[in-house]
XYZ file of C-alpha atoms in Angstrom:
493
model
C 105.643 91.950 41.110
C 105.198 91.319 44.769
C 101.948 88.929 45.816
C 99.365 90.659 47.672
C 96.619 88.809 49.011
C 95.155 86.306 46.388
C 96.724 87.790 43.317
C 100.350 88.046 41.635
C 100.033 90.241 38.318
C 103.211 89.012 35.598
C 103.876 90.231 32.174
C 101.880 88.928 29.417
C 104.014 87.268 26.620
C 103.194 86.588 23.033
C 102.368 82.910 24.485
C 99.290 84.077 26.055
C 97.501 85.578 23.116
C 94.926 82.638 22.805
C 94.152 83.044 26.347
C 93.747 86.587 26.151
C 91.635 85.994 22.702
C 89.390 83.666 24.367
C 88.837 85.681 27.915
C 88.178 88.698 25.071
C 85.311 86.915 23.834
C 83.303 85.365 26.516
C 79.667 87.521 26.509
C 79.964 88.326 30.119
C 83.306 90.043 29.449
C 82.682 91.819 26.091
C 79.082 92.987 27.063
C 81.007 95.338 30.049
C 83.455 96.579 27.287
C 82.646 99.730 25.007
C 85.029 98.294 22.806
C 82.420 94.787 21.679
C 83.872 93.860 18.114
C 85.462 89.986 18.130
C 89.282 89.858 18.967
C 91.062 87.544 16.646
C 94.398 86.065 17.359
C 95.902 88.216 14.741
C 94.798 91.310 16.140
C 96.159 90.435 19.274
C 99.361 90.016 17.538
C 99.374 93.016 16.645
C 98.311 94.668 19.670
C 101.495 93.289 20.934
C 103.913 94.514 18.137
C 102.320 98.189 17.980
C 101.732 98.856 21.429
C 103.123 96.214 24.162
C 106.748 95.808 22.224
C 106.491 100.139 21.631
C 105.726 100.831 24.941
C 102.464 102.232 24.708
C 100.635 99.328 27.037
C 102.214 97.474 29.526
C 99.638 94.576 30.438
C 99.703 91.702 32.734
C 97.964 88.577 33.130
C 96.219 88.338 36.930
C 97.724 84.974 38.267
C 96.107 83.414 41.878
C 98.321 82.273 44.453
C 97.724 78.717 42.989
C 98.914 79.586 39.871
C 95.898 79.852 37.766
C 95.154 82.906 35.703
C 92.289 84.390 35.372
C 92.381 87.701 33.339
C 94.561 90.410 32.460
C 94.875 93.921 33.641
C 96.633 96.409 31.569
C 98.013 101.003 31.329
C 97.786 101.680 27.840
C 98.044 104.870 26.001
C 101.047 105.869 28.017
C 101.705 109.129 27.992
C 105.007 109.535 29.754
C 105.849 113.337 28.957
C 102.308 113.996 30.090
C 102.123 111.540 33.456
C 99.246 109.737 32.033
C 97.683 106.148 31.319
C 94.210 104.439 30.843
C 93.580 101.580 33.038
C 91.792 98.414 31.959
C 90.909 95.079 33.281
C 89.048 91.816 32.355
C 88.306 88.504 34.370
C 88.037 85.880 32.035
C 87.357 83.204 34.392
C 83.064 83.756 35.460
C 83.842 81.556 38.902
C 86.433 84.175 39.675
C 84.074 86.965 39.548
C 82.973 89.316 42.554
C 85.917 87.833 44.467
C 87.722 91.334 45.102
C 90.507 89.926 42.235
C 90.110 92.687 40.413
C 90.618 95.126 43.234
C 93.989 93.683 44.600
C 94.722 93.688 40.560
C 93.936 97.162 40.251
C 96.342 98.117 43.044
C 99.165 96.157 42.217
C 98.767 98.150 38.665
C 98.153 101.397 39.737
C 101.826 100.569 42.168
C 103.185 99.829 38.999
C 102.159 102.482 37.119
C 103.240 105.283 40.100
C 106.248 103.845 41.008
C 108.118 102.074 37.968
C 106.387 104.302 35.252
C 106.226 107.548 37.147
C 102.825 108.306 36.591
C 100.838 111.269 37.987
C 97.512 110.598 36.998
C 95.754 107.404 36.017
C 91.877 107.185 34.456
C 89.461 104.584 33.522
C 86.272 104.418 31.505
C 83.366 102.193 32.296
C 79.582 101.829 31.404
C 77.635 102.866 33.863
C 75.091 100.154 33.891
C 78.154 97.972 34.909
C 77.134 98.096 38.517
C 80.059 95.940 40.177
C 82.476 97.557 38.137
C 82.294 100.860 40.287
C 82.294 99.416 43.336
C 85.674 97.582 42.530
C 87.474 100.169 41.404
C 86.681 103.044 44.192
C 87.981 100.076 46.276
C 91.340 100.270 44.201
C 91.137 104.131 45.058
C 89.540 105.630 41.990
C 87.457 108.222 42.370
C 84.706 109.235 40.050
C 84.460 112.312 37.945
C 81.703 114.455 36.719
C 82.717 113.539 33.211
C 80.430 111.739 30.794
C 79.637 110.293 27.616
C 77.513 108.271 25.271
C 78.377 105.590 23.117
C 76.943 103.001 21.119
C 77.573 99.464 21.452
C 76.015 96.389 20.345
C 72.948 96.615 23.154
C 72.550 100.153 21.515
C 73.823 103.584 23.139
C 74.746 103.194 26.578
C 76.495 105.639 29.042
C 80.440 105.931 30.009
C 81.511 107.117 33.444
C 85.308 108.070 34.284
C 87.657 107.880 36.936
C 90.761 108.956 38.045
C 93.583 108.750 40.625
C 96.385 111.133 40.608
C 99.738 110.843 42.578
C 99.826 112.565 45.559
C 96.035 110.397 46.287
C 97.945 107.106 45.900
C 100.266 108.301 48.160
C 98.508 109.350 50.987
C 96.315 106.570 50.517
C 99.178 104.105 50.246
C 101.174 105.656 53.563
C 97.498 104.556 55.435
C 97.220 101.303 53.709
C 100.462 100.209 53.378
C 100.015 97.294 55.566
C 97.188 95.037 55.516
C 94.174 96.568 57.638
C 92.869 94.317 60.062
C 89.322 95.059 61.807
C 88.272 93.645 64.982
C 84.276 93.928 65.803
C 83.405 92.717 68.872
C 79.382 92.479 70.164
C 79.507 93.136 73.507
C 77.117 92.570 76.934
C 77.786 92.085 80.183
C 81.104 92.980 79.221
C 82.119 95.774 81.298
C 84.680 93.499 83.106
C 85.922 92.011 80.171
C 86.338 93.941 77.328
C 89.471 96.341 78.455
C 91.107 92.754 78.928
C 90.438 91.925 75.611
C 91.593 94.932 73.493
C 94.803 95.197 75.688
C 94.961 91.604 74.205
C 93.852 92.581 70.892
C 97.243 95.684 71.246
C 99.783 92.955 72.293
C 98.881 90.670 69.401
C 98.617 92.968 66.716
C 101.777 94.761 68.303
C 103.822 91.845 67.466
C 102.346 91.782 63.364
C 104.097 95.176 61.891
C 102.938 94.056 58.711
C 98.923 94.427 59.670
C 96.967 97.798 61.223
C 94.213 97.541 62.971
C 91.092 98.650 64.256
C 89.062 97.924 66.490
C 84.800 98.402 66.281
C 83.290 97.666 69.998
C 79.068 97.582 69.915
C 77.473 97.642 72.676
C 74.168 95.527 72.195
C 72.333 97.683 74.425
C 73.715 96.224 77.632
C 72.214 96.601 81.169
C 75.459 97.172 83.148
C 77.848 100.257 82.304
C 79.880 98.939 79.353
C 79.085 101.494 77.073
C 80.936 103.779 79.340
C 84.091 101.522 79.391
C 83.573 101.471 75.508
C 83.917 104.798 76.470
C 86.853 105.533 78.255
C 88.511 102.804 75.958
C 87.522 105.082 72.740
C 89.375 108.266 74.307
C 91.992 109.287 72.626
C 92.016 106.044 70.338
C 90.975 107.017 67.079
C 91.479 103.606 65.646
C 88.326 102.467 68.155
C 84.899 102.584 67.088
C 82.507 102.293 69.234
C 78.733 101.702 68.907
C 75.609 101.806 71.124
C 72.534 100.055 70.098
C 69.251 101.358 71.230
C 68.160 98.171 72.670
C 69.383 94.527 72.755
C 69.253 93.241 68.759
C 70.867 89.946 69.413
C 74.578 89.007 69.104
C 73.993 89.117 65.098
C 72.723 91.838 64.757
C 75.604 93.457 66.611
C 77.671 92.110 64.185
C 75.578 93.765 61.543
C 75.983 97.292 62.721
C 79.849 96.307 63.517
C 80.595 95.461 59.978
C 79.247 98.820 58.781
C 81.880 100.542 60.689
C 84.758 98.367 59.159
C 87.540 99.197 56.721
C 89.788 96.860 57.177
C 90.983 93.736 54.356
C 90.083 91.624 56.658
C 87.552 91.475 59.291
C 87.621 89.269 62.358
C 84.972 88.531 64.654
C 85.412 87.506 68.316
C 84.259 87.733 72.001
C 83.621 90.084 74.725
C 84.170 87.642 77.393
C 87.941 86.924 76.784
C 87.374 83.141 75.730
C 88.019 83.546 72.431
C 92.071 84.415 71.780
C 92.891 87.184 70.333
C 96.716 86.617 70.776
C 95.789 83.411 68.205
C 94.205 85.936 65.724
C 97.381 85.378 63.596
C 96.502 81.961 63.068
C 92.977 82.853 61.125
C 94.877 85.726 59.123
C 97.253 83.258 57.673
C 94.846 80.249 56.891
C 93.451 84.055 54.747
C 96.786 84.146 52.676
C 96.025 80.293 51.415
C 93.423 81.627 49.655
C 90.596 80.643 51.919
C 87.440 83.819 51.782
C 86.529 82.762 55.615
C 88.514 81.203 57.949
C 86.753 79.794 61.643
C 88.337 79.109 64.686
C 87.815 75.506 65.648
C 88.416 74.740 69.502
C 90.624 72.005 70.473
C 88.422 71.850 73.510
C 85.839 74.009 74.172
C 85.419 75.477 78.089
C 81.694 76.420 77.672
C 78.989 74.673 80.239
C 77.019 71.363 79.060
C 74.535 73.464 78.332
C 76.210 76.036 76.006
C 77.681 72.634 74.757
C 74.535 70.649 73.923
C 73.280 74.035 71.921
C 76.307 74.264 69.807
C 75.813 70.737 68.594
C 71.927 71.737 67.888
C 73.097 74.321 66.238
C 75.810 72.463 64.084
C 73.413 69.703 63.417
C 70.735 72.711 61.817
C 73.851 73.933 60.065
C 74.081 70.925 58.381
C 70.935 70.049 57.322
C 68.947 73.182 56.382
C 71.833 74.988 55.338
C 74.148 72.828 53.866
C 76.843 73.193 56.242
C 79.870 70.700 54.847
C 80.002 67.974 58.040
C 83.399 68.733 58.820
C 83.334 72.036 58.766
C 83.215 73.631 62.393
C 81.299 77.049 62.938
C 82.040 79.117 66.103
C 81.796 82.721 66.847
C 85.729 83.336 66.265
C 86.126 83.922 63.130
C 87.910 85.465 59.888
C 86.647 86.993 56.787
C 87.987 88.609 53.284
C 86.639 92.210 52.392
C 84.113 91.177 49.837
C 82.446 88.610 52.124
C 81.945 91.467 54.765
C 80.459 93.535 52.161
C 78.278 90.903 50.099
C 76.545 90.158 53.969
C 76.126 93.655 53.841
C 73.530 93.763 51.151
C 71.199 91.994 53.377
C 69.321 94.208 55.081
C 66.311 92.584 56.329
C 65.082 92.207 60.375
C 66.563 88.707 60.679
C 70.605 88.065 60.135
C 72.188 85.409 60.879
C 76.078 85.736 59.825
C 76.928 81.851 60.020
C 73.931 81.608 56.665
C 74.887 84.493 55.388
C 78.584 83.525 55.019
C 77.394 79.698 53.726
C 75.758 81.696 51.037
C 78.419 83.872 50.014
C 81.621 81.944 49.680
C 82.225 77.531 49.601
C 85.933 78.837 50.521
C 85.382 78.405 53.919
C 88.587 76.621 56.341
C 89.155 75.917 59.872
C 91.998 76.862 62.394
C 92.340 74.953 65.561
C 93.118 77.344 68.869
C 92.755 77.561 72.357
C 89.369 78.286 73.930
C 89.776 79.543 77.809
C 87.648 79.361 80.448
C 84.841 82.372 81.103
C 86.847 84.367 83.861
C 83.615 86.702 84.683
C 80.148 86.217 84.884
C 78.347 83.573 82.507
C 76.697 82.939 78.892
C 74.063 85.771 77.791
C 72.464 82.748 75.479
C 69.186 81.709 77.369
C 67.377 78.493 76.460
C 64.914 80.834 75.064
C 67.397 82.711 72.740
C 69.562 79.714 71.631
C 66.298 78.509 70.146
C 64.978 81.802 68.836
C 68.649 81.773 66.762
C 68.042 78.115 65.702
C 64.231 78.979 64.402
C 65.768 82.104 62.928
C 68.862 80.419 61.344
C 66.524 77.950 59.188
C 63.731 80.271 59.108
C 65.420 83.160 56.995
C 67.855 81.147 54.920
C 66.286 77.921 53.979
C 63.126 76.292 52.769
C 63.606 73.170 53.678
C 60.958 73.046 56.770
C 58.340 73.569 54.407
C 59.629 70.612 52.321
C 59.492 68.376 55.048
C 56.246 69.918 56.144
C 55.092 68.705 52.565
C 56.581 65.731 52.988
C 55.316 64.596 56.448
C 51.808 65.089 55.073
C 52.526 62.962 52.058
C 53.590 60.296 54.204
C 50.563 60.659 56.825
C 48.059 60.910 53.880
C 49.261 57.644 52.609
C 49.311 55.986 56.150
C 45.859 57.390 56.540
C 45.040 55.525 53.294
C 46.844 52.064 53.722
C 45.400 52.127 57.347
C 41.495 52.491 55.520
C 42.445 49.656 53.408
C 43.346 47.698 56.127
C 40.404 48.638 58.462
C 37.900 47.691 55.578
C 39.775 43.844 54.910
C 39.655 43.229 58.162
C 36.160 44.269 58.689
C 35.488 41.810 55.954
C 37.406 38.844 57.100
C 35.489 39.192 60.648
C 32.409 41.352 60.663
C 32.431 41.180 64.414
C 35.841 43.559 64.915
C 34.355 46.663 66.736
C 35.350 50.118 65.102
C 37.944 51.248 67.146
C 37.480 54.660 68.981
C 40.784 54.921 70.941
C 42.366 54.274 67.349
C 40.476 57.001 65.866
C 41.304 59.479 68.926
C 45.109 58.671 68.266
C 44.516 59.364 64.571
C 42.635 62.592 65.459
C 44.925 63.794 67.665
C 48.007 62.992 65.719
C 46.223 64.226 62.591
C 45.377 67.524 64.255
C 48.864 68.089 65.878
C 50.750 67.523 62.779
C 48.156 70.077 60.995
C 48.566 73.100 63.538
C 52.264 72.395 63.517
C 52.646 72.938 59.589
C 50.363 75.935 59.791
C 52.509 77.699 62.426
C 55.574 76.772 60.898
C 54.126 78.847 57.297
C 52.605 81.329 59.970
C 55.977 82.020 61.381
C 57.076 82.180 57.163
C 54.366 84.766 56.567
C 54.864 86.625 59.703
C 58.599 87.102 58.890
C 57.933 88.331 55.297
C 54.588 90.656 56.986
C 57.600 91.922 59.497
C 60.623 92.616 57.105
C 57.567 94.791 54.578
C 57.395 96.693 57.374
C 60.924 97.670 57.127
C 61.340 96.535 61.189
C 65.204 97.429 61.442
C 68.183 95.162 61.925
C 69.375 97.348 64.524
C 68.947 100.929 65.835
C 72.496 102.969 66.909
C 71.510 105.589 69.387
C 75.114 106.689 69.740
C 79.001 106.369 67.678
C 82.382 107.281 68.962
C 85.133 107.434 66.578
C 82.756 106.685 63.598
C 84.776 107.993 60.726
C 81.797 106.764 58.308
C 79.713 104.312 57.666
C 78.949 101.833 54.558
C 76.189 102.487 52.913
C 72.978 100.329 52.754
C 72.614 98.137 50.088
C-alpha cells in the first residue's frame, strides 16, 4: 500500500506470528481488548489458516517509514455479500503510543477495505474507559453510535461502545482530504500593512504544492490599528480563512492558543505577521515532517532582527536550555512546523500561562531544524518590549519547570554553609589575636546580602503561588470577542 505520513501498512505473513503473539500479550495492549485470554503461537496459526488464508481477515502489520513495525491493524469477519467488516488495531510497541500511528493506520485500512474489498460499511468495538482509543479513531472518520453493551473481562464487566463508517462518508470525506491539509495560524498586531502580503505569499506557495490544501487561521491579538478589518476583507469570500479577534492583547502565545483551536489541518505551521518569516520556504518544514520528525523549526541562516531582538533570543535560548532542557543544538524560532497530535496534546493545556516552545519540549523529543531565509522587517518594528521579552522568559521557566526553586534551595545551602565556615573562621582568628575588632562593615555586607538573597527566594515562590492562586481562578488563556469563517472549534480538554 501507498505510505502516508509516518506509516506503510503490508500484509502479515505466517513469519510474523511471534511478533504478533508477543504485541498480543503485553498488559497495556490486552487490558484495551474485550477479547483478554493469552494468545499462543498455535492459535495464531490457526487464526491464519481459518481466517487470513479463507478470506475472512485480511490484516497487516503497521510498518514506520524507517522500517520498524510496531503493531498490526486488521477487517475481519468479512462479509462481502453484505458490504461489511470489523476493524481492529493494536500497537505493540508502548514508545509508539499516542503518536497518531494508529490514525494514519486506520485510514490506510479503511482505503483498503472501500476500495480493494468494496466495502459499504465498516464498524469497530471498543471499551469505553479506553479514553485515547476514541479520539483516534473519530480522527480516522468513525463516528460513534448509540449502540451499547456490557461485557466482562478480566478487570470485571466493563462497557463496549461502537462505531461505524459507511461508504458514501469515506467518500465525501476522502474528496476533502485527499491531499494533505496544511494549516497556517498566524498571531497578528500591528499587522494591518503586512498581513495581505503574507497570505498572497502563503497562495503562491501553497499554489505550487497540489498535493497539500490549506487553510489559513489569522488572530488578531487585540491590535490597536485596524487589522481586524483587513482580517476582514481578507476573510470575504474565502472560506478556507479563519479569522479571530481577541478581546484584548493575550500575548503572541496565547494567540497561538486560540489559533490552534480553529485548525484542521495534518499539519500545522506557525509563522509571522510581519512578512520576515517565508512562507514561500514553508515547503522546506513540511518535508523535514515526511522524515518522520513530530516538529520541525525554522532555523535562520542569518537573522535580520535588531541587536536588541537579537540579544533576547539568545536569553531566551540560553533559558531554553537550562530550565527546560532544550537539546544545545537545537534552534527555537517562531517559524515553525508541527504533526496533528502535537497540536492537539498542547491543546490539553488550558491554564492562564502558555508558552508553545515548553509545551512542544514536553510533548515530542522528535524535534528537527530547517535552515531558511529570514528578511528584513519591511513595516514598522518588533511588538516585543523589554518588559514583555522578560515577562515571556519569567513565564517560560515559571510554568514549565521547577528548577528556580532548586537553585533557590541550593543557593541557601551554599550561603548557610559560607555563613558557617565564615563563624569558624571569625572565632580562630579572634583566638589567635584577641585584639581583631568585630567587624561591622562585614556584618552589613552579610546582612545585606543575607537579606537580598532571602526576599529574592520568597518572591520567586510568591510569583509560584500567585500563578497557581491565578490559574484556580480559572483566569482565561484568551477571550475571542469575534470569528469569521469559524467552521468549529476543538473542544477544551
Amino acid at each position: 500500500m501507498a505510505e502516508q505520513c509516518l506509516v506503510r501498512l503490508r500484509q502479515m505473513t505466517v513469519e510474523d506470528t511471534e511478533k504478533i503473539v508477543a504485541w498480543r500479550n503485553k498488559e497495556f495492549v490486552r487490558r484495551n481488548f474485550i477479547y483478554q485470554e493469552l494468545f499462543t503461537k498455535e492459535g495464531h496459526l490457526t487464526w491464519i489458516r481459518e481466517q487470513v488464508e479463507t478470506g475472512h481477515v485480511v490484516q497487516f502489520v503497521i510498518c514506520l517509514s524507517d522500517g520498524r513495525q510496531i503493531g498490526s491493524v486488521y477487517l475481519r469477519d468479512i462479509d462481502r455479500e453484505a458490504g461489511t467488516a470489523e476493524y481492529g488495531i493494536f500497537i505493540g510497541e508502548e514508545d509508539a503510543l499516542g503518536r497518531g500511528y494508529g490514525t494514519e493506520a486506520a485510514k490506510q485500512a479503511l482505503s483498503y477495505g472501500f476500495t480493494e474489498l468494496k466495502l459499504r460499511k465498516i464498524f469497530l468495538r471498543f471499551l469505553a474507559d479506553n479514553i485515547g482509543a476514541e479520539k483516534s479513531y473519530e480522527n480516522a472518520g468513525f463516528r460513534l453510535t448509540d449502540r451499547r453493551e456490557r461485557v466482562m473481562t478480566q478487570q470485571g464487566e466493563r462497557e463496549v461502545c461502537f462505531m461505524e463508517i459507511d461508504r458514501d462518508t469515506w467518500e465525501r470525506r476522502g474528496k476533502k482530504r485527499m491531499s494533505k491539509l496544511v494549516s497556517f495560524v498566524v498571531p497578528c498586531y500591528r499587522s494591518a500593512e503586512t498581513i495581505g502580503k503574507v497570505v498572497a505569499e502563503i497562495d503562491e506557495t501553497m499554489g505550487k504544492m497540489p498535493d497539500h490544501t490549506y487553510e489559513i487561521v489569522l488572530v488578531n491579538d487585540s491590535s490597536p490599528d485596524n487589522t481586524f478589518e483587513v482580517i476582514r476583507s481578507l476573510c470575504a469570500g474565502r472560506p478556507d480563512i479563519c479569522g479571530v479577534n481577541l478581546a484584548r492583547n493575550f500575548g503572541q502565545h496565547a494567540a497561538l492558543m486560540a489559533g490552534f483551536r480553529y485548525t484542521h489541518g495534518d499539519v500545522v505551521v506557525c509563522l509571522d505577521d510581519d512578512g520576515q518569516t517565508p512562507a514561500e520556504e514553508a515547503g522546506k518544514l513540511l518535508d523535514k515532517t515526511e522524515e518522520g520528525y513530530d516538529v520541525v523549526y525554522a532555523k535562520y541562516t542569518h537573522k535580520q532582527h535588531s541587536g536588541f531582538r537579537n540579544f533576547g533570543s539568545k536569553i531566551n535560548e540560553l533559558m531554553t536550555r537550562v530550565m527546560l532542557g532544550k537539546p544545545k543544538e537545537l534552534y527555537l524560532s517562531s517559524y515553525f512546523a508541527a504533526r496533528r497530535f502535537v497540536i492537539e496534546e498542547i491543546l490539553r493545556y488550558t491554564n492562564p500561562y502558555p508558552y508553545v516552545i515548553g509545551l512542544v519540549l514536553r510533548t515530542t523529543k522528535r524535534i528537527a531544524n530547517v535552515e531558511v531565509s529570514h528578511r528584513e522587517r519591511e513595516v514598522g518594528v518588533s511588538g516585543y518590549t523589554l518588559g514583555k521579552l522578560f515577562g515571556l522568559w519569567f513565564n517560560g521557566f515559571t510554568a514549565f519547570s521547577i528548577k528556580p526553586l532548586r537553585i533557590a534551595t541550593a543557593m541557601g545551602c551554599v550561603t548557610a554553609l559560607g555563613g558557617f565556615a565564615y563563624g569558624i573562621y571569625t572565632v580562630i582568628k579572634k583566638f589567635i589575636n584577641p585584639a581583631v575588632p568585630v567587624g561591622f562593615s562585614a556584618m552589613m555586607a552579610a546582612t545585606v546580602f543575607l537579606g537580598g538573597m532571602i526576599m529574592l527566594m520568597l518572591g520567586l515562590i510568591g510569583e509560584y503561588l500567585g500563578r497557581i492562586y491565578i490559574s484556580l481562578n480559572n483566569s482565561p488563556q484568551y477571550v475571542i470577542r469575534e470569528c469569521i469563517n469559524a467552521a468549529d472549534e476543538k473542544p477544551l480538554a
